[in-house]
PDB file of N, CA and C in Angstrom:
ATOM      1  N   MET A   1      -6.280   9.796 -11.884  1.00  0.00           N
ATOM      2  CA  MET A   1      -5.316   8.748 -11.637  1.00  0.00           C
ATOM      3  C   MET A   1      -4.992   8.742 -10.153  1.00  0.00           C
ATOM      4  N   ASN A   2      -4.971   7.558  -9.547  1.00  0.00           N
ATOM      5  CA  ASN A   2      -4.518   7.482  -8.169  1.00  0.00           C
ATOM      6  C   ASN A   2      -3.163   6.811  -8.126  1.00  0.00           C
ATOM      7  N   THR A   3      -2.504   6.866  -6.978  1.00  0.00           N
ATOM      8  CA  THR A   3      -1.150   6.336  -6.896  1.00  0.00           C
ATOM      9  C   THR A   3      -1.105   4.834  -7.038  1.00  0.00           C
ATOM     10  N   THR A   4      -2.176   4.134  -6.700  1.00  0.00           N
ATOM     11  CA  THR A   4      -2.196   2.685  -6.869  1.00  0.00           C
ATOM     12  C   THR A   4      -2.142   2.334  -8.344  1.00  0.00           C
ATOM     13  N   ASP A   5      -2.858   3.073  -9.178  1.00  0.00           N
ATOM     14  CA  ASP A   5      -2.810   2.837 -10.619  1.00  0.00           C
ATOM     15  C   ASP A   5      -1.438   3.177 -11.189  1.00  0.00           C
ATOM     16  N   ALA A   6      -0.852   4.256 -10.697  1.00  0.00           N
ATOM     17  CA  ALA A   6       0.417   4.717 -11.238  1.00  0.00           C
ATOM     18  C   ALA A   6       1.573   3.803 -10.876  1.00  0.00           C
ATOM     19  N   MET A   7       1.526   3.192  -9.706  1.00  0.00           N
ATOM     20  CA  MET A   7       2.636   2.370  -9.256  1.00  0.00           C
ATOM     21  C   MET A   7       2.112   1.264  -8.361  1.00  0.00           C
ATOM     22  N   ASN A   8       1.983   0.055  -8.895  1.00  0.00           N
ATOM     23  CA  ASN A   8       1.358  -1.033  -8.162  1.00  0.00           C
ATOM     24  C   ASN A   8       2.239  -1.667  -7.107  1.00  0.00           C
ATOM     25  N   THR A   9       3.541  -1.652  -7.272  1.00  0.00           N
ATOM     26  CA  THR A   9       4.424  -2.229  -6.267  1.00  0.00           C
ATOM     27  C   THR A   9       5.589  -1.302  -6.023  1.00  0.00           C
ATOM     28  N   THR A  10       6.239  -1.468  -4.888  1.00  0.00           N
ATOM     29  CA  THR A  10       7.402  -0.663  -4.567  1.00  0.00           C
ATOM     30  C   THR A  10       8.485  -0.847  -5.611  1.00  0.00           C
ATOM     31  N   ASN A  11       8.651  -2.050  -6.133  1.00  0.00           N
ATOM     32  CA  ASN A  11       9.712  -2.331  -7.085  1.00  0.00           C
ATOM     33  C   ASN A  11       9.387  -1.871  -8.501  1.00  0.00           C
ATOM     34  N   ALA A  12       8.166  -1.489  -8.770  1.00  0.00           N
ATOM     35  CA  ALA A  12       7.796  -1.087 -10.128  1.00  0.00           C
ATOM     36  C   ALA A  12       8.615   0.105 -10.590  1.00  0.00           C
ATOM     37  N   GLY A  13       8.809   1.079  -9.725  1.00  0.00           N
ATOM     38  CA  GLY A  13       9.586   2.251 -10.099  1.00  0.00           C
ATOM     39  C   GLY A  13      11.040   1.917 -10.333  1.00  0.00           C
ATOM     40  N   ALA A  14      11.606   1.013  -9.526  1.00  0.00           N
ATOM     41  CA  ALA A  14      13.002   0.646  -9.670  1.00  0.00           C
ATOM     42  C   ALA A  14      13.238  -0.085 -10.980  1.00  0.00           C
ATOM     43  N   ALA A  15      12.298  -0.921 -11.388  1.00  0.00           N
ATOM     44  CA  ALA A  15      12.464  -1.704 -12.610  1.00  0.00           C
ATOM     45  C   ALA A  15      12.403  -0.822 -13.848  1.00  0.00           C
ATOM     46  N   ALA A  16      11.621   0.224 -13.838  1.00  0.00           N
ATOM     47  CA  ALA A  16      11.415   1.057 -15.016  1.00  0.00           C
ATOM     48  C   ALA A  16      12.171   2.375 -14.933  1.00  0.00           C
ATOM     49  N   GLY A  17      13.005   2.550 -13.952  1.00  0.00           N
ATOM     50  CA  GLY A  17      13.683   3.810 -13.726  1.00  0.00           C
ATOM     51  C   GLY A  17      13.129   4.449 -12.474  1.00  0.00           C
ATOM     52  N   PRO A  18      13.696   5.573 -12.090  1.00  0.00           N
ATOM     53  CA  PRO A  18      13.257   6.199 -10.845  1.00  0.00           C
ATOM     54  C   PRO A  18      11.806   6.674 -10.919  1.00  0.00           C
ATOM     55  N   ALA A  19      11.144   6.596  -9.794  1.00  0.00           N
ATOM     56  CA  ALA A  19       9.782   7.124  -9.703  1.00  0.00           C
ATOM     57  C   ALA A  19       9.869   8.642  -9.575  1.00  0.00           C
ATOM     58  N   ARG A  20       8.754   9.298  -9.873  1.00  0.00           N
ATOM     59  CA  ARG A  20       8.702  10.747  -9.712  1.00  0.00           C
ATOM     60  C   ARG A  20       7.383  11.141  -9.081  1.00  0.00           C
ATOM     61  N   LEU A  21       7.433  12.207  -8.307  1.00  0.00           N
ATOM     62  CA  LEU A  21       6.221  12.848  -7.815  1.00  0.00           C
ATOM     63  C   LEU A  21       5.886  13.967  -8.785  1.00  0.00           C
ATOM     64  N   TRP A  22       4.613  14.122  -9.061  1.00  0.00           N
ATOM     65  CA  TRP A  22       4.153  15.217  -9.904  1.00  0.00           C
ATOM     66  C   TRP A  22       3.129  16.017  -9.109  1.00  0.00           C
ATOM     67  N   ILE A  23       3.349  17.317  -9.011  1.00  0.00           N
ATOM     68  CA  ILE A  23       2.451  18.207  -8.273  1.00  0.00           C
ATOM     69  C   ILE A  23       1.523  18.899  -9.263  1.00  0.00           C
ATOM     70  N   ASP A  24       0.223  18.751  -9.053  1.00  0.00           N
ATOM     71  CA  ASP A  24      -0.778  19.452  -9.856  1.00  0.00           C
ATOM     72  C   ASP A  24      -1.154  20.718  -9.093  1.00  0.00           C
ATOM     73  N   TRP A  25      -0.463  21.807  -9.396  1.00  0.00           N
ATOM     74  CA  TRP A  25      -0.688  23.042  -8.661  1.00  0.00           C
ATOM     75  C   TRP A  25      -2.081  23.616  -8.893  1.00  0.00           C
ATOM     76  N   THR A  26      -2.751  23.243  -9.966  1.00  0.00           N
ATOM     77  CA  THR A  26      -4.111  23.739 -10.176  1.00  0.00           C
ATOM     78  C   THR A  26      -5.091  23.087  -9.210  1.00  0.00           C
ATOM     79  N   ALA A  27      -4.769  21.899  -8.722  1.00  0.00           N
ATOM     80  CA  ALA A  27      -5.639  21.207  -7.767  1.00  0.00           C
ATOM     81  C   ALA A  27      -5.245  21.496  -6.321  1.00  0.00           C
ATOM     82  N   CYS A  28      -3.984  21.818  -6.095  1.00  0.00           N
ATOM     83  CA  CYS A  28      -3.464  22.016  -4.737  1.00  0.00           C
ATOM     84  C   CYS A  28      -4.047  23.279  -4.105  1.00  0.00           C
ATOM     85  N   ASP A  29      -4.371  23.186  -2.816  1.00  0.00           N
ATOM     86  CA  ASP A  29      -4.809  24.385  -2.100  1.00  0.00           C
ATOM     87  C   ASP A  29      -3.853  24.766  -0.974  1.00  0.00           C
ATOM     88  N   GLY A  30      -2.669  24.160  -0.953  1.00  0.00           N
ATOM     89  CA  GLY A  30      -1.622  24.568  -0.023  1.00  0.00           C
ATOM     90  C   GLY A  30      -1.809  24.150   1.420  1.00  0.00           C
ATOM     91  N   ARG A  31      -2.517  23.074   1.671  1.00  0.00           N
ATOM     92  CA  ARG A  31      -2.705  22.613   3.051  1.00  0.00           C
ATOM     93  C   ARG A  31      -1.404  22.143   3.689  1.00  0.00           C
ATOM     94  N   GLY A  32      -0.512  21.577   2.883  1.00  0.00           N
ATOM     95  CA  GLY A  32       0.811  21.210   3.366  1.00  0.00           C
ATOM     96  C   GLY A  32       0.955  19.825   3.953  1.00  0.00           C
ATOM     97  N   TRP A  33      -0.054  18.992   3.835  1.00  0.00           N
ATOM     98  CA  TRP A  33       0.056  17.637   4.387  1.00  0.00           C
ATOM     99  C   TRP A  33       1.183  16.874   3.718  1.00  0.00           C
ATOM    100  N   CYS A  34       1.344  17.047   2.414  1.00  0.00           N
ATOM    101  CA  CYS A  34       2.408  16.338   1.695  1.00  0.00           C
ATOM    102  C   CYS A  34       3.781  16.761   2.212  1.00  0.00           C
ATOM    103  N   VAL A  35       3.941  18.040   2.515  1.00  0.00           N
ATOM    104  CA  VAL A  35       5.216  18.535   3.032  1.00  0.00           C
ATOM    105  C   VAL A  35       5.496  17.950   4.411  1.00  0.00           C
ATOM    106  N   GLU A  36       4.465  17.825   5.222  1.00  0.00           N
ATOM    107  CA  GLU A  36       4.629  17.229   6.552  1.00  0.00           C
ATOM    108  C   GLU A  36       4.992  15.750   6.459  1.00  0.00           C
ATOM    109  N   LEU A  37       4.426  15.041   5.487  1.00  0.00           N
ATOM    110  CA  LEU A  37       4.668  13.603   5.340  1.00  0.00           C
ATOM    111  C   LEU A  37       5.940  13.281   4.563  1.00  0.00           C
ATOM    112  N   LEU A  38       6.450  14.214   3.796  1.00  0.00           N
ATOM    113  CA  LEU A  38       7.613  13.948   2.951  1.00  0.00           C
ATOM    114  C   LEU A  38       8.604  15.124   2.985  1.00  0.00           C
ATOM    115  N   PRO A  39       9.082  15.478   4.185  1.00  0.00           N
ATOM    116  CA  PRO A  39       9.991  16.628   4.287  1.00  0.00           C
ATOM    117  C   PRO A  39      11.346  16.393   3.626  1.00  0.00           C
ATOM    118  N   GLU A  40      11.685  15.131   3.355  1.00  0.00           N
ATOM    119  CA  GLU A  40      12.950  14.834   2.679  1.00  0.00           C
ATOM    120  C   GLU A  40      12.969  15.376   1.251  1.00  0.00           C
ATOM    121  N   LEU A  41      11.801  15.472   0.624  1.00  0.00           N
ATOM    122  CA  LEU A  41      11.722  15.899  -0.777  1.00  0.00           C
ATOM    123  C   LEU A  41      10.983  17.209  -0.994  1.00  0.00           C
ATOM    124  N   LEU A  42      10.101  17.573  -0.069  1.00  0.00           N
ATOM    125  CA  LEU A  42       9.239  18.733  -0.289  1.00  0.00           C
ATOM    126  C   LEU A  42       9.452  19.820   0.749  1.00  0.00           C
ATOM    127  N   THR A  43       9.281  21.043   0.318  1.00  0.00           N
ATOM    128  CA  THR A  43       9.259  22.205   1.187  1.00  0.00           C
ATOM    129  C   THR A  43       8.103  23.082   0.708  1.00  0.00           C
ATOM    130  N   ARG A  44       7.830  24.177   1.419  1.00  0.00           N
ATOM    131  CA  ARG A  44       6.720  25.064   1.035  1.00  0.00           C
ATOM    132  C   ARG A  44       7.243  26.373   0.467  1.00  0.00           C
ATOM    133  N   ASP A  45       6.494  26.915  -0.478  1.00  0.00           N
ATOM    134  CA  ASP A  45       6.800  28.261  -0.941  1.00  0.00           C
ATOM    135  C   ASP A  45       6.156  29.241   0.043  1.00  0.00           C
ATOM    136  N   PRO A  46       6.350  30.550  -0.113  1.00  0.00           N
ATOM    137  CA  PRO A  46       5.787  31.511   0.839  1.00  0.00           C
ATOM    138  C   PRO A  46       4.261  31.445   0.980  1.00  0.00           C
ATOM    139  N   ALA A  47       3.565  30.959  -0.049  1.00  0.00           N
ATOM    140  CA  ALA A  47       2.102  30.849   0.010  1.00  0.00           C
ATOM    141  C   ALA A  47       1.643  29.506   0.570  1.00  0.00           C
ATOM    142  N   GLY A  48       2.584  28.602   0.865  1.00  0.00           N
ATOM    143  CA  GLY A  48       2.236  27.314   1.446  1.00  0.00           C
ATOM    144  C   GLY A  48       2.161  26.156   0.472  1.00  0.00           C
ATOM    145  N   TYR A  49       2.415  26.416  -0.801  1.00  0.00           N
ATOM    146  CA  TYR A  49       2.342  25.356  -1.811  1.00  0.00           C
ATOM    147  C   TYR A  49       3.633  24.537  -1.833  1.00  0.00           C
ATOM    148  N   PRO A  50       3.538  23.248  -2.163  1.00  0.00           N
ATOM    149  CA  PRO A  50       4.726  22.396  -2.134  1.00  0.00           C
ATOM    150  C   PRO A  50       5.684  22.672  -3.295  1.00  0.00           C
ATOM    151  N   LEU A  51       6.963  22.589  -2.975  1.00  0.00           N
ATOM    152  CA  LEU A  51       8.035  22.690  -3.957  1.00  0.00           C
ATOM    153  C   LEU A  51       9.037  21.584  -3.677  1.00  0.00           C
ATOM    154  N   ALA A  52       9.777  21.201  -4.695  1.00  0.00           N
ATOM    155  CA  ALA A  52      10.870  20.257  -4.482  1.00  0.00           C
ATOM    156  C   ALA A  52      11.904  20.924  -3.588  1.00  0.00           C
ATOM    157  N   ARG A  53      12.364  20.211  -2.587  1.00  0.00           N
ATOM    158  CA  ARG A  53      13.366  20.755  -1.672  1.00  0.00           C
ATOM    159  C   ARG A  53      14.613  21.126  -2.470  1.00  0.00           C
ATOM    160  N   GLY A  54      15.146  22.309  -2.201  1.00  0.00           N
ATOM    161  CA  GLY A  54      16.360  22.759  -2.869  1.00  0.00           C
ATOM    162  C   GLY A  54      16.137  23.452  -4.201  1.00  0.00           C
ATOM    163  N   THR A  55      14.888  23.758  -4.550  1.00  0.00           N
ATOM    164  CA  THR A  55      14.604  24.408  -5.832  1.00  0.00           C
ATOM    165  C   THR A  55      13.862  25.723  -5.648  1.00  0.00           C
ATOM    166  N   THR A  56      14.118  26.424  -4.569  1.00  0.00           N
ATOM    167  CA  THR A  56      13.432  27.683  -4.300  1.00  0.00           C
ATOM    168  C   THR A  56      13.559  28.616  -5.501  1.00  0.00           C
ATOM    169  N   GLY A  57      12.449  29.166  -5.924  1.00  0.00           N
ATOM    170  CA  GLY A  57      12.426  30.080  -7.048  1.00  0.00           C
ATOM    171  C   GLY A  57      12.226  29.412  -8.396  1.00  0.00           C
ATOM    172  N   GLN A  58      12.272  28.099  -8.431  1.00  0.00           N
ATOM    173  CA  GLN A  58      12.042  27.371  -9.674  1.00  0.00           C
ATOM    174  C   GLN A  58      10.661  26.738  -9.621  1.00  0.00           C
ATOM    175  N   SER A  59      10.058  26.563 -10.759  1.00  0.00           N
ATOM    176  CA  SER A  59       8.723  25.957 -10.799  1.00  0.00           C
ATOM    177  C   SER A  59       8.833  24.455 -11.036  1.00  0.00           C
ATOM    178  N   THR A  60       9.457  23.759 -10.114  1.00  0.00           N
ATOM    179  CA  THR A  60       9.653  22.319 -10.247  1.00  0.00           C
ATOM    180  C   THR A  60       8.430  21.586  -9.741  1.00  0.00           C
ATOM    181  N   ARG A  61       7.751  20.879 -10.635  1.00  0.00           N
ATOM    182  CA  ARG A  61       6.582  20.113 -10.236  1.00  0.00           C
ATOM    183  C   ARG A  61       6.762  18.629 -10.443  1.00  0.00           C
ATOM    184  N   LYS A  62       7.905  18.211 -11.017  1.00  0.00           N
ATOM    185  CA  LYS A  62       8.242  16.792 -11.120  1.00  0.00           C
ATOM    186  C   LYS A  62       9.488  16.554 -10.279  1.00  0.00           C
ATOM    187  N   ILE A  63       9.386  15.633  -9.347  1.00  0.00           N
ATOM    188  CA  ILE A  63      10.432  15.419  -8.359  1.00  0.00           C
ATOM    189  C   ILE A  63      10.852  13.959  -8.386  1.00  0.00           C
ATOM    190  N   THR A  64      12.127  13.697  -8.591  1.00  0.00           N
ATOM    191  CA  THR A  64      12.636  12.332  -8.583  1.00  0.00           C
ATOM    192  C   THR A  64      12.575  11.774  -7.169  1.00  0.00           C
ATOM    193  N   VAL A  65      12.103  10.529  -7.057  1.00  0.00           N
ATOM    194  CA  VAL A  65      11.954   9.860  -5.759  1.00  0.00           C
ATOM    195  C   VAL A  65      12.904   8.671  -5.712  1.00  0.00           C
ATOM    196  N   SER A  66      13.769   8.644  -4.709  1.00  0.00           N
ATOM    197  CA  SER A  66      14.682   7.511  -4.560  1.00  0.00           C
ATOM    198  C   SER A  66      13.900   6.276  -4.121  1.00  0.00           C
ATOM    199  N   THR A  67      14.474   5.125  -4.366  1.00  0.00           N
ATOM    200  CA  THR A  67      13.839   3.858  -3.998  1.00  0.00           C
ATOM    201  C   THR A  67      13.491   3.829  -2.514  1.00  0.00           C
ATOM    202  N   GLU A  68      14.369   4.385  -1.688  1.00  0.00           N
ATOM    203  CA  GLU A  68      14.152   4.377  -0.239  1.00  0.00           C
ATOM    204  C   GLU A  68      12.934   5.193   0.183  1.00  0.00           C
ATOM    205  N   LEU A  69      12.545   6.167  -0.618  1.00  0.00           N
ATOM    206  CA  LEU A  69      11.444   7.066  -0.236  1.00  0.00           C
ATOM    207  C   LEU A  69      10.135   6.793  -0.965  1.00  0.00           C
ATOM    208  N   ILE A  70      10.084   5.741  -1.776  1.00  0.00           N
ATOM    209  CA  ILE A  70       8.869   5.478  -2.553  1.00  0.00           C
ATOM    210  C   ILE A  70       7.653   5.284  -1.653  1.00  0.00           C
ATOM    211  N   GLU A  71       7.777   4.502  -0.599  1.00  0.00           N
ATOM    212  CA  GLU A  71       6.622   4.275   0.287  1.00  0.00           C
ATOM    213  C   GLU A  71       6.172   5.568   0.959  1.00  0.00           C
ATOM    214  N   HIS A  72       7.122   6.405   1.375  1.00  0.00           N
ATOM    215  CA  HIS A  72       6.769   7.695   1.981  1.00  0.00           C
ATOM    216  C   HIS A  72       6.074   8.593   0.955  1.00  0.00           C
ATOM    217  N   ALA A  73       6.579   8.586  -0.267  1.00  0.00           N
ATOM    218  CA  ALA A  73       5.966   9.385  -1.330  1.00  0.00           C
ATOM    219  C   ALA A  73       4.557   8.890  -1.635  1.00  0.00           C
ATOM    220  N   ARG A  74       4.375   7.587  -1.634  1.00  0.00           N
ATOM    221  CA  ARG A  74       3.042   7.017  -1.882  1.00  0.00           C
ATOM    222  C   ARG A  74       2.068   7.461  -0.783  1.00  0.00           C
ATOM    223  N   ARG A  75       2.514   7.417   0.470  1.00  0.00           N
ATOM    224  CA  ARG A  75       1.645   7.855   1.575  1.00  0.00           C
ATOM    225  C   ARG A  75       1.274   9.328   1.431  1.00  0.00           C
ATOM    226  N   ALA A  76       2.240  10.151   1.077  1.00  0.00           N
ATOM    227  CA  ALA A  76       1.964  11.581   0.904  1.00  0.00           C
ATOM    228  C   ALA A  76       0.954  11.809  -0.218  1.00  0.00           C
ATOM    229  N   ALA A  77       1.127  11.114  -1.330  1.00  0.00           N
ATOM    230  CA  ALA A  77       0.191  11.259  -2.454  1.00  0.00           C
ATOM    231  C   ALA A  77      -1.200  10.761  -2.076  1.00  0.00           C
ATOM    232  N   ASP A  78      -1.256   9.636  -1.388  1.00  0.00           N
ATOM    233  CA  ASP A  78      -2.554   9.081  -0.986  1.00  0.00           C
ATOM    234  C   ASP A  78      -3.269   9.967   0.031  1.00  0.00           C
ATOM    235  N   ALA A  79      -2.508  10.722   0.828  1.00  0.00           N
ATOM    236  CA  ALA A  79      -3.103  11.560   1.869  1.00  0.00           C
ATOM    237  C   ALA A  79      -3.588  12.912   1.356  1.00  0.00           C
ATOM    238  N   CYS A  80      -3.231  13.270   0.136  1.00  0.00           N
ATOM    239  CA  CYS A  80      -3.604  14.583  -0.381  1.00  0.00           C
ATOM    240  C   CYS A  80      -5.122  14.679  -0.550  1.00  0.00           C
ATOM    241  N   PRO A  81      -5.766  15.596   0.185  1.00  0.00           N
ATOM    242  CA  PRO A  81      -7.229  15.709   0.100  1.00  0.00           C
ATOM    243  C   PRO A  81      -7.715  16.265  -1.237  1.00  0.00           C
ATOM    244  N   ARG A  82      -6.843  16.918  -1.979  1.00  0.00           N
ATOM    245  CA  ARG A  82      -7.216  17.497  -3.275  1.00  0.00           C
ATOM    246  C   ARG A  82      -6.711  16.664  -4.458  1.00  0.00           C
ATOM    247  N   LEU A  83      -6.085  15.517  -4.173  1.00  0.00           N
ATOM    248  CA  LEU A  83      -5.530  14.641  -5.215  1.00  0.00           C
ATOM    249  C   LEU A  83      -4.578  15.401  -6.137  1.00  0.00           C
ATOM    250  N   ALA A  84      -3.765  16.264  -5.538  1.00  0.00           N
ATOM    251  CA  ALA A  84      -2.861  17.117  -6.301  1.00  0.00           C
ATOM    252  C   ALA A  84      -1.444  16.569  -6.396  1.00  0.00           C
ATOM    253  N   LEU A  85      -1.169  15.457  -5.738  1.00  0.00           N
ATOM    254  CA  LEU A  85       0.165  14.868  -5.746  1.00  0.00           C
ATOM    255  C   LEU A  85       0.064  13.463  -6.308  1.00  0.00           C
ATOM    256  N   HIS A  86       0.868  13.173  -7.329  1.00  0.00           N
ATOM    257  CA  HIS A  86       0.799  11.875  -8.001  1.00  0.00           C
ATOM    258  C   HIS A  86       2.173  11.226  -8.015  1.00  0.00           C
ATOM    259  N   LEU A  87       2.224   9.944  -7.716  1.00  0.00           N
ATOM    260  CA  LEU A  87       3.456   9.171  -7.801  1.00  0.00           C
ATOM    261  C   LEU A  87       3.442   8.432  -9.129  1.00  0.00           C
ATOM    262  N   LEU A  88       4.432   8.717  -9.967  1.00  0.00           N
ATOM    263  CA  LEU A  88       4.501   8.138 -11.305  1.00  0.00           C
ATOM    264  C   LEU A  88       5.646   7.142 -11.395  1.00  0.00           C
ATOM    265  N   ALA A  89       5.380   6.001 -11.996  1.00  0.00           N
ATOM    266  CA  ALA A  89       6.427   5.014 -12.249  1.00  0.00           C
ATOM    267  C   ALA A  89       7.331   5.540 -13.357  1.00  0.00           C
ATOM    268  N   GLY A  90       8.516   4.983 -13.475  1.00  0.00           N
ATOM    269  CA  GLY A  90       9.506   5.449 -14.444  1.00  0.00           C
ATOM    270  C   GLY A  90       8.994   5.576 -15.861  1.00  0.00           C
ATOM    271  N   GLN A  91       8.217   4.620 -16.349  1.00  0.00           N
ATOM    272  CA  GLN A  91       7.749   4.657 -17.730  1.00  0.00           C
ATOM    273  C   GLN A  91       6.672   5.706 -17.963  1.00  0.00           C
ATOM    274  N   GLU A  92       6.093   6.277 -16.920  1.00  0.00           N
ATOM    275  CA  GLU A  92       5.019   7.270 -17.074  1.00  0.00           C
ATOM    276  C   GLU A  92       5.535   8.697 -17.053  1.00  0.00           C
ATOM    277  N   GLN A  93       6.837   8.885 -17.023  1.00  0.00           N
ATOM    278  CA  GLN A  93       7.390  10.217 -16.853  1.00  0.00           C
ATOM    279  C   GLN A  93       7.345  11.059 -18.109  1.00  0.00           C
ATOM    280  N   GLY A  94       7.296  10.417 -19.258  1.00  0.00           N
ATOM    281  CA  GLY A  94       7.189  11.053 -20.556  1.00  0.00           C
ATOM    282  C   GLY A  94       7.549  12.412 -20.697  1.00  0.00           C
TER     283      GLY A  94
END
């Protein structure tokens, strides 16, 4: 799944509820590009893997994205060389 399939327009997430980022830690290799592109929501663990900001010590892999940050989150997901970051529309959060 790519982010274009998951969320076709900026308003799609707002209409169906908040968007979320989902981190696939099995695909991630800790390069940190997503953290550099989205420091408002992401930080790194000691090994360099992304975590939701403010959740140190928790295994949070689903992160709520505010409407204001959807475009930044989309860029971060699209830039991931390992396709380990996914932007999900509200109805896909299941």
